[in-house]
PDB file of C-alpha atoms in Angstrom:
ATOM      1  CA  UNK A  73     -16.222  13.444   3.857  1.00  0.00           C
ATOM      2  CA  UNK A  74     -14.383  12.804   7.112  1.00  0.00           C
ATOM      3  CA  UNK A  75     -10.852  14.195   7.133  1.00  0.00           C
ATOM      4  CA  UNK A  76      -8.354  11.520   6.066  1.00  0.00           C
ATOM      5  CA  UNK A  77      -5.566  10.663   8.505  1.00  0.00           C
ATOM      6  CA  UNK A  78      -2.553   8.386   8.264  1.00  0.00           C
ATOM      7  CA  UNK A  79      -4.098   6.307  11.059  1.00  0.00           C
ATOM      8  CA  UNK A  80      -7.168   5.671   8.860  1.00  0.00           C
ATOM      9  CA  UNK A  81      -4.926   4.369   6.097  1.00  0.00           C
ATOM     10  CA  UNK A  82      -2.830   2.267   8.478  1.00  0.00           C
ATOM     11  CA  UNK A  83      -5.877   0.746  10.168  1.00  0.00           C
ATOM     12  CA  UNK A  84      -7.568  -0.043   6.852  1.00  0.00           C
ATOM     13  CA  UNK A  85      -4.612  -1.969   5.425  1.00  0.00           C
ATOM     14  CA  UNK A  86      -3.771  -3.721   8.683  1.00  0.00           C
ATOM     15  CA  UNK A  87      -7.421  -4.771   8.955  1.00  0.00           C
ATOM     16  CA  UNK A  88      -7.517  -6.112   5.398  1.00  0.00           C
ATOM     17  CA  UNK A  89      -4.231  -7.933   5.924  1.00  0.00           C
ATOM     18  CA  UNK A  90      -5.753  -9.722   8.898  1.00  0.00           C
ATOM     19  CA  UNK A  91      -9.235 -10.275   7.431  1.00  0.00           C
ATOM     20  CA  UNK A  92      -7.920 -11.814   4.201  1.00  0.00           C
ATOM     21  CA  UNK A  93      -5.057 -13.617   5.953  1.00  0.00           C
ATOM     22  CA  UNK A  94      -2.668 -12.154   3.395  1.00  0.00           C
ATOM     23  CA  UNK A  95       0.622 -12.117   5.312  1.00  0.00           C
ATOM     24  CA  UNK A  96       1.598 -12.335   9.002  1.00  0.00           C
ATOM     25  CA  UNK A  97       3.626  -9.107   9.287  1.00  0.00           C
ATOM     26  CA  UNK A  98       2.762  -5.431   8.747  1.00  0.00           C
ATOM     27  CA  UNK A  99       4.839  -2.258   8.383  1.00  0.00           C
ATOM     28  CA  UNK A 100       3.381   1.220   7.889  1.00  0.00           C
ATOM     29  CA  UNK A 101       6.117   3.777   7.469  1.00  0.00           C
ATOM     30  CA  UNK A 102       7.997   6.097   5.183  1.00  0.00           C
ATOM     31  CA  UNK A 103      11.264   5.618   7.111  1.00  0.00           C
ATOM     32  CA  UNK A 104      13.553   3.496   4.937  1.00  0.00           C
ATOM     33  CA  UNK A 105      16.104   2.713   7.656  1.00  0.00           C
ATOM     34  CA  UNK A 106      13.372   1.712  10.109  1.00  0.00           C
ATOM     35  CA  UNK A 107      11.845  -0.473   7.423  1.00  0.00           C
ATOM     36  CA  UNK A 108      15.121  -2.310   6.853  1.00  0.00           C
ATOM     37  CA  UNK A 109      15.598  -2.904  10.580  1.00  0.00           C
ATOM     38  CA  UNK A 110      12.028  -4.097  11.114  1.00  0.00           C
ATOM     39  CA  UNK A 111      11.923  -6.456   8.145  1.00  0.00           C
ATOM     40  CA  UNK A 112      15.266  -7.958   9.146  1.00  0.00           C
ATOM     41  CA  UNK A 113      13.420  -9.323  12.196  1.00  0.00           C
ATOM     42  CA  UNK A 114      10.680 -10.996  10.121  1.00  0.00           C
ATOM     43  CA  UNK A 115      10.932 -14.650   9.221  1.00  0.00           C
ATOM     44  CA  UNK A 116       7.905 -14.584   6.962  1.00  0.00           C
ATOM     45  CA  UNK A 117       6.085 -12.499   4.381  1.00  0.00           C
ATOM     46  CA  UNK A 118       4.942  -8.955   5.092  1.00  0.00           C
ATOM     47  CA  UNK A 119       2.776  -6.082   3.927  1.00  0.00           C
ATOM     48  CA  UNK A 120       4.499  -2.722   3.701  1.00  0.00           C
ATOM     49  CA  UNK A 121       2.457   0.451   3.176  1.00  0.00           C
ATOM     50  CA  UNK A 122       4.417   3.469   1.992  1.00  0.00           C
ATOM     51  CA  UNK A 123       2.937   6.897   1.475  1.00  0.00           C
ATOM     52  CA  UNK A 124       3.965  10.318   0.286  1.00  0.00           C
ATOM     53  CA  UNK A 125       3.869  12.990  -2.382  1.00  0.00           C
ATOM     54  CA  UNK A 126       0.861  14.937  -1.170  1.00  0.00           C
ATOM     55  CA  UNK A 127       0.083  17.623  -3.714  1.00  0.00           C
ATOM     56  CA  UNK A 128      -2.614  20.282  -3.514  1.00  0.00           C
ATOM     57  CA  UNK A 129      -3.975  22.740  -6.034  1.00  0.00           C
ATOM     58  CA  UNK A 130      -6.714  25.322  -6.045  1.00  0.00           C
ATOM     59  CA  UNK A 131      -9.550  25.018  -8.551  1.00  0.00           C
ATOM     60  CA  UNK A 132     -12.609  27.003  -9.619  1.00  0.00           C
ATOM     61  CA  UNK A 133     -11.506  30.536  -8.738  1.00  0.00           C
ATOM     62  CA  UNK A 134      -9.475  29.132  -5.820  1.00  0.00           C
ATOM     63  CA  UNK A 135     -12.544  27.959  -3.899  1.00  0.00           C
ATOM     64  CA  UNK A 136     -11.770  24.245  -3.993  1.00  0.00           C
ATOM     65  CA  UNK A 137      -8.590  22.599  -2.726  1.00  0.00           C
ATOM     66  CA  UNK A 138      -7.814  19.481  -4.781  1.00  0.00           C
ATOM     67  CA  UNK A 139      -5.515  16.976  -3.068  1.00  0.00           C
ATOM     68  CA  UNK A 140      -3.597  14.062  -4.502  1.00  0.00           C
ATOM     69  CA  UNK A 141      -1.827  11.475  -2.375  1.00  0.00           C
ATOM     70  CA  UNK A 142       0.410   8.644  -3.592  1.00  0.00           C
ATOM     71  CA  UNK A 143       0.688   5.281  -1.887  1.00  0.00           C
ATOM     72  CA  UNK A 144       2.233   1.901  -2.467  1.00  0.00           C
ATOM     73  CA  UNK A 145       1.206  -1.348  -0.833  1.00  0.00           C
ATOM     74  CA  UNK A 146       3.796  -4.088  -1.087  1.00  0.00           C
ATOM     75  CA  UNK A 147       3.398  -7.782  -0.355  1.00  0.00           C
ATOM     76  CA  UNK A 148       6.844  -9.340  -0.134  1.00  0.00           C
ATOM     77  CA  UNK A 149       8.898 -12.132   1.358  1.00  0.00           C
ATOM     78  CA  UNK A 150      12.362 -11.649   2.885  1.00  0.00           C
ATOM     79  CA  UNK A 151      14.690 -14.429   1.764  1.00  0.00           C
ATOM     80  CA  UNK A 152      17.606 -13.021   3.764  1.00  0.00           C
ATOM     81  CA  UNK A 153      20.925 -14.785   3.464  1.00  0.00           C
ATOM     82  CA  UNK A 154      19.284 -18.174   2.948  1.00  0.00           C
ATOM     83  CA  UNK A 155      20.134 -19.990  -0.234  1.00  0.00           C
ATOM     84  CA  UNK A 156      16.930 -20.658  -2.163  1.00  0.00           C
ATOM     85  CA  UNK A 157      16.171 -22.123  -5.555  1.00  0.00           C
ATOM     86  CA  UNK A 158      14.564 -20.204  -8.387  1.00  0.00           C
ATOM     87  CA  UNK A 159      11.608 -22.579  -8.065  1.00  0.00           C
ATOM     88  CA  UNK A 160      11.100 -21.559  -4.416  1.00  0.00           C
ATOM     89  CA  UNK A 161      11.233 -17.899  -5.378  1.00  0.00           C
ATOM     90  CA  UNK A 162       8.737 -18.459  -8.222  1.00  0.00           C
ATOM     91  CA  UNK A 163       6.342 -20.313  -5.910  1.00  0.00           C
ATOM     92  CA  UNK A 164       6.460 -17.510  -3.344  1.00  0.00           C
ATOM     93  CA  UNK A 165       6.027 -14.873  -6.076  1.00  0.00           C
ATOM     94  CA  UNK A 166       3.020 -16.731  -7.472  1.00  0.00           C
ATOM     95  CA  UNK A 167       1.465 -16.887  -4.001  1.00  0.00           C
ATOM     96  CA  UNK A 168       2.117 -13.177  -3.360  1.00  0.00           C
ATOM     97  CA  UNK A 169       0.721 -12.188  -6.778  1.00  0.00           C
ATOM     98  CA  UNK A 170      -2.476 -14.105  -6.027  1.00  0.00           C
ATOM     99  CA  UNK A 171      -2.739 -12.366  -2.654  1.00  0.00           C
ATOM    100  CA  UNK A 172      -2.140  -8.995  -4.301  1.00  0.00           C
ATOM    101  CA  UNK A 173      -5.107  -9.670  -6.563  1.00  0.00           C
ATOM    102  CA  UNK A 174      -7.207 -10.525  -3.486  1.00  0.00           C
ATOM    103  CA  UNK A 175      -6.164  -7.204  -1.959  1.00  0.00           C
ATOM    104  CA  UNK A 176      -7.016  -5.266  -5.122  1.00  0.00           C
ATOM    105  CA  UNK A 177     -10.416  -6.947  -5.343  1.00  0.00           C
ATOM    106  CA  UNK A 178     -11.182  -6.060  -1.741  1.00  0.00           C
ATOM    107  CA  UNK A 179     -10.107  -2.451  -2.272  1.00  0.00           C
ATOM    108  CA  UNK A 180     -12.396  -2.111  -5.301  1.00  0.00           C
ATOM    109  CA  UNK A 181     -15.270  -3.601  -3.315  1.00  0.00           C
ATOM    110  CA  UNK A 182     -14.555  -1.321  -0.340  1.00  0.00           C
ATOM    111  CA  UNK A 183     -14.685   1.797  -2.531  1.00  0.00           C
ATOM    112  CA  UNK A 184     -18.444   1.805  -1.920  1.00  0.00           C
ATOM    113  CA  UNK A 185     -18.117   2.088   1.867  1.00  0.00           C
ATOM    114  CA  UNK A 186     -14.675   3.521   2.749  1.00  0.00           C
ATOM    115  CA  UNK A 187     -14.741   7.294   2.097  1.00  0.00           C
ATOM    116  CA  UNK A 188     -11.116   7.819   1.054  1.00  0.00           C
ATOM    117  CA  UNK A 189     -11.104   4.741  -1.209  1.00  0.00           C
ATOM    118  CA  UNK A 190     -13.918   6.322  -3.223  1.00  0.00           C
ATOM    119  CA  UNK A 191     -11.239   8.655  -4.554  1.00  0.00           C
ATOM    120  CA  UNK A 192      -8.868   5.908  -5.691  1.00  0.00           C
ATOM    121  CA  UNK A 193      -7.744   6.966  -9.151  1.00  0.00           C
ATOM    122  CA  UNK A 194      -7.150   4.921 -12.249  1.00  0.00           C
ATOM    123  CA  UNK A 195      -4.911   3.740 -13.621  1.00  0.00           C
ATOM    124  CA  UNK A 196      -3.054   2.043 -10.836  1.00  0.00           C
ATOM    125  CA  UNK A 197      -0.362  -0.561 -11.299  1.00  0.00           C
ATOM    126  CA  UNK A 198       1.113  -3.717  -9.851  1.00  0.00           C
ATOM    127  CA  UNK A 199       4.872  -3.932 -10.254  1.00  0.00           C
ATOM    128  CA  UNK A 200       7.453  -6.522  -9.237  1.00  0.00           C
ATOM    129  CA  UNK A 201       9.243  -5.563  -6.023  1.00  0.00           C
ATOM    130  CA  UNK A 202      12.866  -6.572  -5.562  1.00  0.00           C
ATOM    131  CA  UNK A 203      14.869  -5.140  -2.670  1.00  0.00           C
ATOM    132  CA  UNK A 204      18.232  -6.820  -2.120  1.00  0.00           C
ATOM    133  CA  UNK A 205      18.999  -4.260   0.618  1.00  0.00           C
ATOM    134  CA  UNK A 206      15.800  -5.068   2.554  1.00  0.00           C
ATOM    135  CA  UNK A 207      16.547  -8.646   3.619  1.00  0.00           C
ATOM    136  CA  UNK A 208      16.600  -9.717  -0.029  1.00  0.00           C
ATOM    137  CA  UNK A 209      12.852  -9.174  -0.316  1.00  0.00           C
ATOM    138  CA  UNK A 210      10.885 -10.148  -3.392  1.00  0.00           C
ATOM    139  CA  UNK A 211       7.192  -9.580  -4.113  1.00  0.00           C
ATOM    140  CA  UNK A 212       4.783  -7.107  -5.684  1.00  0.00           C
ATOM    141  CA  UNK A 213       3.767  -3.475  -5.116  1.00  0.00           C
ATOM    142  CA  UNK A 214       0.397  -1.923  -5.868  1.00  0.00           C
ATOM    143  CA  UNK A 215       0.994   1.732  -6.677  1.00  0.00           C
ATOM    144  CA  UNK A 216      -1.952   4.093  -6.679  1.00  0.00           C
ATOM    145  CA  UNK A 217      -3.095   7.634  -6.113  1.00  0.00           C
ATOM    146  CA  UNK A 218      -6.050   8.939  -4.151  1.00  0.00           C
ATOM    147  CA  UNK A 219      -7.471  12.213  -5.445  1.00  0.00           C
ATOM    148  CA  UNK A 220     -10.236  14.342  -4.012  1.00  0.00           C
ATOM    149  CA  UNK A 221     -11.230  17.681  -2.619  1.00  0.00           C
ATOM    150  CA  UNK A 222      -9.590  18.686   0.660  1.00  0.00           C
ATOM    151  CA  UNK A 223      -8.808  15.094   1.684  1.00  0.00           C
ATOM    152  CA  UNK A 224      -6.845  16.224   4.737  1.00  0.00           C
ATOM    153  CA  UNK A 225      -9.195  18.937   6.000  1.00  0.00           C
ATOM    154  CA  UNK A 226      -6.943  21.928   5.332  1.00  0.00           C
ATOM    155  CA  UNK A 227      -9.746  24.338   4.379  1.00  0.00           C
TER     156      UNK A 227
END
């Protein structure tokens, strides 16, 4: 398997976002302050890809390096300081949930041809996302783990 890089992950999700016409804006970062500042500039929905918690262990008499990498992909809408009705929020949530299911379906399909997605582990989960401190954003996050042998080419 080709060594996995953060650019591979970024390019994959940005490409899917565009191909499926999920949302107009994209953020790939683990910097919370930068995220807040960037999303404050958006007037429409966004995809945010967060990553972290790389763990490695040695297996089979320390010959194999097993890696695990956590990620979250969020589809959300920033409501900002605008006053909106519960109905408007529910409509946007329903739309984002449908788009999240499109994303999940595409990821499952792509497992056959994208090397690092082959190692997507189950279970994964979709959780409501509410971030009053990030432009009052509301949406959904897909949280998953990728597990495999030497994903990042250390050995």
